C-alpha cells in the first residue's frame, strides 16, 4: 500500500532480490538506516563471503567490498573508478590481496576480445573470479522479485 503516492515517488525505495547459483543478491537504490545486519549476524547465519558493489549514480565510480571469513579483503587503494581503467593495466595492486581480480580482468581481456567496454570486462572478471552469477536474463525478462522497504 503506498498511501496514494505515485510510483515515481517510490521507485528509489524499491529493491530487487533473489538467488543465482549459490549467491543471494539484493539490488537497491537507497538503503534505509538499520536495514542490514552486522558481520556477527552474517557469521551466525553461516555466510562466509559477501560482495558489495556500490555505484554512484550517473558516474562510473564503483566501490567493491569483498568480505571473506569475517574479514575485509582489500589493498587500501580506495575506490576504483572504472572510467580510468585501461585495457592491459592492472586495476589493483599487483601481488596484493585483490591481485586475483587483476588476473581475472587480464584473462577476460585475452579470452573475450569482443568485449571492448571496460565495465563488461570488469564485471565478467568479477563473475569468473568469485563464482558470481549475475541474473542478467532475469533482469532483461523482468522475472526478478521486487519489493518496497518496510515503513517505520
XYZ file of N, CA and C in Angstrom:
456
model
N 0.854 -1.171 0.000
C 0.000 0.000 0.000
C 0.894 1.226 0.000
N 0.658 2.151 -0.902
C 1.550 3.302 -0.988
C 0.878 4.611 -0.574
N -0.270 4.547 0.093
C -0.965 5.738 0.595
C -1.224 6.765 -0.501
N -1.408 6.285 -1.725
C -1.738 7.183 -2.820
C -0.549 7.793 -3.525
N 0.677 7.497 -3.068
C 1.838 8.076 -3.739
C 2.038 7.417 -5.102
N 2.451 8.199 -6.064
C 2.703 7.680 -7.403
C 3.952 6.813 -7.404
N 4.035 5.916 -8.384
C 5.179 5.017 -8.479
C 6.484 5.795 -8.529
N 6.515 6.876 -9.294
C 7.768 7.617 -9.436
C 8.272 8.160 -8.110
N 7.384 8.355 -7.156
C 7.806 8.811 -5.836
C 8.374 7.678 -4.992
N 8.093 6.429 -5.373
C 8.522 5.283 -4.577
C 9.671 4.505 -5.204
N 10.018 4.802 -6.462
C 10.986 3.955 -7.146
C 12.338 3.880 -6.441
N 12.753 4.913 -5.737
C 14.029 4.888 -5.038
C 13.961 4.076 -3.751
N 12.761 3.702 -3.346
C 12.588 2.917 -2.129
C 12.419 1.434 -2.436
N 12.590 1.041 -3.684
C 12.377 -0.345 -4.069
C 13.678 -1.130 -4.069
N 13.547 -2.436 -4.032
C 14.714 -3.300 -4.150
C 14.308 -4.578 -4.875
N 15.289 -5.203 -5.516
C 15.100 -6.486 -6.183
C 15.957 -7.501 -5.447
N 15.486 -8.723 -5.388
C 16.229 -9.734 -4.648
C 16.004 -11.097 -5.267
N 16.902 -11.998 -4.980
C 16.768 -13.359 -5.478
C 18.033 -14.145 -5.265
N 18.128 -15.254 -5.977
C 19.259 -16.142 -5.842
C 19.721 -16.550 -7.230
N 21.023 -16.640 -7.419
C 21.612 -17.099 -8.673
C 22.773 -18.001 -8.297
N 22.642 -19.275 -8.578
C 23.655 -20.235 -8.143
C 23.652 -20.312 -6.631
N 24.820 -20.228 -6.016
C 24.907 -20.279 -4.561
C 24.938 -18.892 -3.942
N 24.751 -17.848 -4.761
C 24.787 -16.470 -4.276
C 23.376 -15.921 -4.150
N 23.170 -15.112 -3.139
C 21.926 -14.379 -2.964
C 22.231 -12.931 -3.293
N 21.326 -12.266 -3.970
C 21.580 -10.882 -4.323
C 20.454 -9.976 -3.859
N 20.814 -8.736 -3.619
C 19.876 -7.674 -3.269
C 20.347 -6.433 -4.010
N 19.492 -5.890 -4.846
C 19.818 -4.690 -5.609
C 18.877 -3.588 -5.159
N 19.426 -2.417 -4.878
C 18.586 -1.344 -4.368
C 19.190 0.005 -4.702
N 18.362 1.031 -4.703
C 18.817 2.392 -4.981
C 19.321 3.085 -3.721
N 18.628 2.911 -2.637
C 18.976 3.588 -1.397
C 18.625 2.656 -0.256
N 19.381 2.711 0.790
C 19.180 1.806 1.918
C 18.745 2.571 3.149
N 17.581 2.236 3.679
C 17.162 2.886 4.922
C 18.093 2.519 6.070
N 18.290 3.427 7.019
C 19.162 3.126 8.173
C 18.702 1.865 8.908
N 19.665 1.055 9.317
C 19.362 -0.149 10.088
C 18.826 -1.300 9.278
N 18.941 -1.250 7.955
C 18.374 -2.304 7.114
C 19.242 -3.549 7.016
N 20.521 -3.444 7.329
C 21.411 -4.580 7.174
C 22.006 -5.002 8.504
N 22.240 -6.302 8.610
C 22.825 -6.864 9.823
C 24.331 -6.629 9.831
N 24.941 -6.808 10.977
C 26.389 -6.633 11.090
C 27.111 -7.949 10.788
N 28.446 -7.922 10.826
C 29.259 -9.092 10.489
C 28.928 -10.297 11.363
N 28.679 -10.050 12.638
C 28.381 -11.160 13.548
C 27.093 -11.879 13.148
N 26.106 -11.101 12.693
C 24.840 -11.701 12.266
C 25.050 -12.564 11.023
N 25.858 -12.077 10.087
C 26.143 -12.872 8.896
C 26.885 -14.150 9.270
N 27.866 -14.046 10.158
C 28.624 -15.219 10.591
C 27.703 -16.239 11.254
N 26.747 -15.761 12.058
C 25.803 -16.662 12.726
C 24.942 -17.411 11.712
N 24.701 -16.814 10.561
C 23.920 -17.460 9.503
C 24.774 -18.376 8.629
N 26.080 -18.412 8.888
C 26.974 -19.257 8.107
C 27.442 -18.615 6.813
N 27.248 -17.313 6.667
C 27.679 -16.611 5.459
C 29.174 -16.343 5.570
N 29.946 -16.924 4.663
C 31.397 -16.816 4.717
C 31.945 -15.773 3.756
N 31.196 -15.460 2.705
C 31.640 -14.477 1.720
C 30.514 -13.508 1.407
N 30.868 -12.260 1.221
C 29.887 -11.295 0.730
C 30.596 -10.304 -0.182
N 29.887 -9.890 -1.204
C 30.389 -8.924 -2.166
C 29.407 -7.774 -2.204
N 29.903 -6.572 -2.016
C 29.079 -5.372 -2.077
C 29.610 -4.506 -3.210
N 28.780 -4.267 -4.203
C 29.121 -3.370 -5.293
C 28.216 -2.155 -5.169
N 28.823 -0.999 -5.099
C 28.062 0.232 -4.968
C 28.418 1.151 -6.123
N 27.407 1.662 -6.793
C 27.632 2.588 -7.903
C 27.149 3.965 -7.502
N 27.922 4.965 -7.875
C 27.487 6.339 -7.673
C 26.665 6.724 -8.891
N 25.444 7.129 -8.662
C 24.509 7.428 -9.737
C 25.104 8.404 -10.741
N 24.925 8.093 -12.016
C 25.343 8.913 -13.158
C 26.856 9.083 -13.249
N 27.620 8.242 -12.567
C 29.075 8.293 -12.652
C 29.589 6.868 -12.808
N 30.801 6.728 -13.238
C 31.391 5.405 -13.392
C 32.284 5.094 -12.199
N 31.817 5.414 -11.015
C 32.582 5.136 -9.801
C 31.903 3.982 -9.079
N 32.649 2.924 -8.875
C 32.129 1.767 -8.175
C 32.983 1.497 -6.953
N 32.332 1.140 -5.874
C 33.086 0.614 -4.746
C 32.896 -0.891 -4.777
N 33.913 -1.590 -4.415
C 33.887 -3.040 -4.373
C 34.366 -3.438 -2.997
N 33.484 -4.042 -2.217
C 33.846 -4.540 -0.896
C 33.662 -6.044 -0.903
N 34.702 -6.730 -0.524
C 34.684 -8.185 -0.504
C 35.052 -8.643 0.891
N 34.144 -9.370 1.523
C 34.364 -9.913 2.859
C 34.493 -11.430 2.744
N 35.511 -11.971 3.402
C 35.702 -13.417 3.417
C 36.065 -13.816 4.831
N 35.331 -14.761 5.386
C 35.563 -15.255 6.752
C 35.585 -14.115 7.771
N 34.666 -13.159 7.602
C 34.518 -12.065 8.554
C 35.569 -10.969 8.444
N 36.392 -11.008 7.391
C 37.451 -10.024 7.221
C 37.361 -9.390 5.849
N 37.561 -8.081 5.795
C 37.532 -7.364 4.518
C 38.820 -7.653 3.755
N 38.688 -8.054 2.499
C 39.821 -8.287 1.613
C 40.012 -6.998 0.829
N 41.167 -6.351 1.014
C 41.348 -5.018 0.438
C 42.825 -4.688 0.298
N 43.128 -3.833 -0.674
C 44.501 -3.364 -0.877
C 44.691 -1.940 -0.384
N 43.679 -1.371 0.236
C 43.722 0.006 0.747
C 43.982 1.046 -0.343
N 43.502 0.800 -1.544
C 43.635 1.761 -2.634
C 42.405 2.634 -2.782
N 41.364 2.357 -2.023
C 40.152 3.163 -2.112
C 39.263 2.766 -3.276
N 38.516 3.734 -3.786
C 37.545 3.484 -4.845
C 38.209 3.176 -6.174
N 37.593 2.309 -6.919
C 38.037 2.047 -8.272
C 37.081 2.780 -9.208
N 37.593 3.714 -9.978
C 36.784 4.406 -10.973
C 37.007 3.708 -12.297
N 35.991 3.006 -12.763
C 36.150 2.215 -13.977
C 36.414 3.073 -15.208
N 36.079 4.345 -15.164
C 36.364 5.182 -16.327
C 37.867 5.380 -16.502
N 38.652 5.158 -15.456
C 40.101 5.313 -15.551
C 40.810 3.991 -15.799
N 40.074 2.893 -15.737
C 40.686 1.593 -16.010
C 41.026 1.519 -17.505
N 42.248 1.097 -17.794
C 42.688 0.953 -19.180
C 42.978 -0.508 -19.459
N 42.556 -0.941 -20.610
C 42.811 -2.313 -21.046
C 44.310 -2.606 -20.948
N 44.650 -3.760 -20.376
C 46.050 -4.154 -20.253
C 46.729 -3.676 -18.979
N 46.045 -2.864 -18.191
C 46.628 -2.376 -16.932
C 45.894 -3.005 -15.756
N 46.604 -3.283 -14.711
C 46.020 -3.906 -13.520
C 45.262 -2.860 -12.702
N 43.990 -3.098 -12.418
C 43.240 -2.136 -11.611
C 43.604 -2.159 -10.124
N 44.160 -3.257 -9.653
C 44.507 -3.394 -8.238
C 46.008 -3.593 -8.067
N 46.470 -3.469 -6.856
C 47.879 -3.621 -6.508
C 48.374 -5.012 -6.911
N 49.414 -5.062 -7.714
C 49.995 -6.363 -8.103
C 50.613 -7.024 -6.875
N 50.254 -8.284 -6.667
C 50.745 -9.011 -5.512
C 49.926 -8.751 -4.253
N 48.944 -7.864 -4.329
C 48.094 -7.552 -3.180
C 46.982 -8.571 -3.011
N 46.127 -8.318 -2.045
C 45.041 -9.260 -1.744
C 44.023 -9.379 -2.880
N 43.895 -8.332 -3.685
C 42.932 -8.362 -4.787
C 43.590 -8.657 -6.132
N 44.818 -9.140 -6.102
C 45.524 -9.454 -7.340
C 44.796 -10.525 -8.147
N 44.038 -11.383 -7.499
C 43.262 -12.392 -8.234
C 42.307 -11.718 -9.220
N 41.830 -10.509 -8.887
C 40.969 -9.773 -9.824
C 41.770 -9.212 -10.994
N 43.015 -8.803 -10.754
C 43.875 -8.374 -11.854
C 44.018 -9.500 -12.875
N 44.286 -10.696 -12.381
C 44.458 -11.842 -13.274
C 43.162 -12.160 -14.004
N 42.033 -12.031 -13.298
C 40.733 -12.315 -13.925
C 40.402 -11.278 -14.997
N 40.730 -10.016 -14.749
C 40.492 -8.972 -15.748
C 41.357 -9.238 -16.980
N 42.624 -9.579 -16.751
C 43.521 -9.859 -17.877
C 43.041 -11.064 -18.666
N 42.578 -12.095 -17.965
C 42.053 -13.291 -18.633
C 40.826 -12.923 -19.468
N 39.959 -12.069 -18.934
C 38.771 -11.623 -19.678
C 39.183 -10.855 -20.931
N 40.217 -10.019 -20.804
C 40.699 -9.259 -21.967
C 41.204 -10.195 -23.066
N 41.941 -11.229 -22.663
C 42.509 -12.153 -23.643
C 41.464 -13.095 -24.236
N 40.569 -13.594 -23.386
C 39.574 -14.572 -23.837
C 38.397 -13.951 -24.574
N 38.152 -12.678 -24.331
C 36.962 -12.034 -24.912
C 37.329 -10.708 -25.577
N 38.030 -10.758 -26.697
C 38.385 -9.510 -27.385
C 37.161 -8.744 -27.880
N 36.038 -9.442 -27.984
C 34.800 -8.768 -28.421
C 34.249 -7.827 -27.348
N 34.664 -8.022 -26.096
C 34.239 -7.123 -25.019
C 35.175 -5.920 -25.003
N 34.699 -4.820 -25.505
C 35.536 -3.625 -25.566
C 35.208 -2.648 -24.452
N 34.070 -2.820 -23.835
C 33.653 -1.933 -22.754
C 34.325 -2.361 -21.454
N 34.965 -1.415 -20.758
C 35.674 -1.758 -19.527
C 34.728 -2.262 -18.441
N 33.496 -1.780 -18.432
C 32.525 -2.255 -17.443
C 32.235 -3.736 -17.666
N 31.999 -4.115 -18.905
C 31.726 -5.514 -19.215
C 32.904 -6.403 -18.812
N 34.107 -5.961 -19.129
C 35.297 -6.738 -18.775
C 35.422 -6.906 -17.265
N 35.251 -5.828 -16.539
C 35.397 -5.869 -15.085
C 34.346 -6.784 -14.451
N 33.091 -6.625 -14.858
C 32.051 -7.459 -14.261
C 32.177 -8.920 -14.684
N 32.639 -9.159 -15.898
C 32.916 -10.534 -16.310
C 34.002 -11.137 -15.416
N 35.056 -10.353 -15.155
C 36.138 -10.816 -14.286
C 35.641 -11.088 -12.866
N 34.768 -10.218 -12.348
C 34.200 -10.461 -11.009
C 33.423 -11.762 -10.984
N 32.592 -11.965 -11.982
C 31.794 -13.192 -12.029
C 32.678 -14.433 -12.075
N 33.672 -14.399 -12.933
C 34.543 -15.567 -13.093
C 35.398 -15.827 -11.859
N 36.007 -14.791 -11.309
C 36.943 -14.994 -10.201
C 36.247 -15.336 -8.896
N 35.037 -14.844 -8.697
C 34.327 -15.102 -7.443
C 33.215 -16.136 -7.585
N 32.985 -16.602 -8.787
C 31.911 -17.567 -8.998
C 30.531 -16.931 -8.906
N 30.465 -15.622 -9.115
C 29.177 -14.924 -9.093
C 28.400 -15.247 -10.358
N 27.121 -15.190 -10.277
C 26.273 -15.318 -11.450
C 25.238 -14.217 -11.363
N 25.512 -13.114 -12.018
C 24.546 -12.021 -12.018
C 23.368 -12.423 -12.888
N 22.165 -12.232 -12.423
C 20.965 -12.722 -13.126
C 20.540 -11.816 -14.285
N 21.400 -11.682 -15.284
C 21.130 -10.781 -16.410
C 19.833 -11.119 -17.141
N 19.638 -12.412 -17.442
C 18.441 -12.815 -18.175
C 17.185 -12.497 -17.369
N 17.249 -12.743 -16.058
C 16.098 -12.447 -15.205
C 15.749 -10.965 -15.252
N 16.771 -10.115 -15.231
C 16.510 -8.675 -15.289
C 15.935 -8.286 -16.640
N 16.516 -8.832 -17.703
C 16.061 -8.490 -19.054
C 14.622 -8.947 -19.289
N 14.259 -10.096 -18.715
C 12.922 -10.638 -18.913
C 11.932 -10.184 -17.846
N 12.414 -9.422 -16.867
C 11.526 -8.919 -15.828
C 11.055 -9.955 -14.839
N 11.882 -10.972 -14.599
C 11.490 -12.069 -13.713
C 12.092 -11.980 -12.314
N 12.614 -10.829 -11.935
C 13.245 -10.675 -10.623
C 12.205 -10.167 -9.624
N 12.201 -10.757 -8.443
C 11.270 -10.311 -7.406
C 11.649 -8.921 -6.934
N 10.661 -8.104 -6.689
C 10.910 -6.734 -6.226
C 9.931 -6.397 -5.117
N 10.337 -5.446 -4.278
C 9.507 -5.024 -3.161
C 9.887 -3.620 -2.747
N 9.131 -3.047 -1.836
C 9.471 -1.765 -1.227
C 9.984 -2.033 0.183
N 10.887 -1.170 0.682
C 11.341 -1.280 2.063
C 10.134 -1.065 2.972
N 10.115 -1.774 4.088
C 9.029 -1.624 5.069
C 9.119 -0.248 5.701
N 7.981 0.398 5.876
C 7.939 1.721 6.508
C 8.098 1.613 7.999
N 8.380 2.743 8.596
C 8.558 2.764 10.059
C 7.233 2.835 10.751
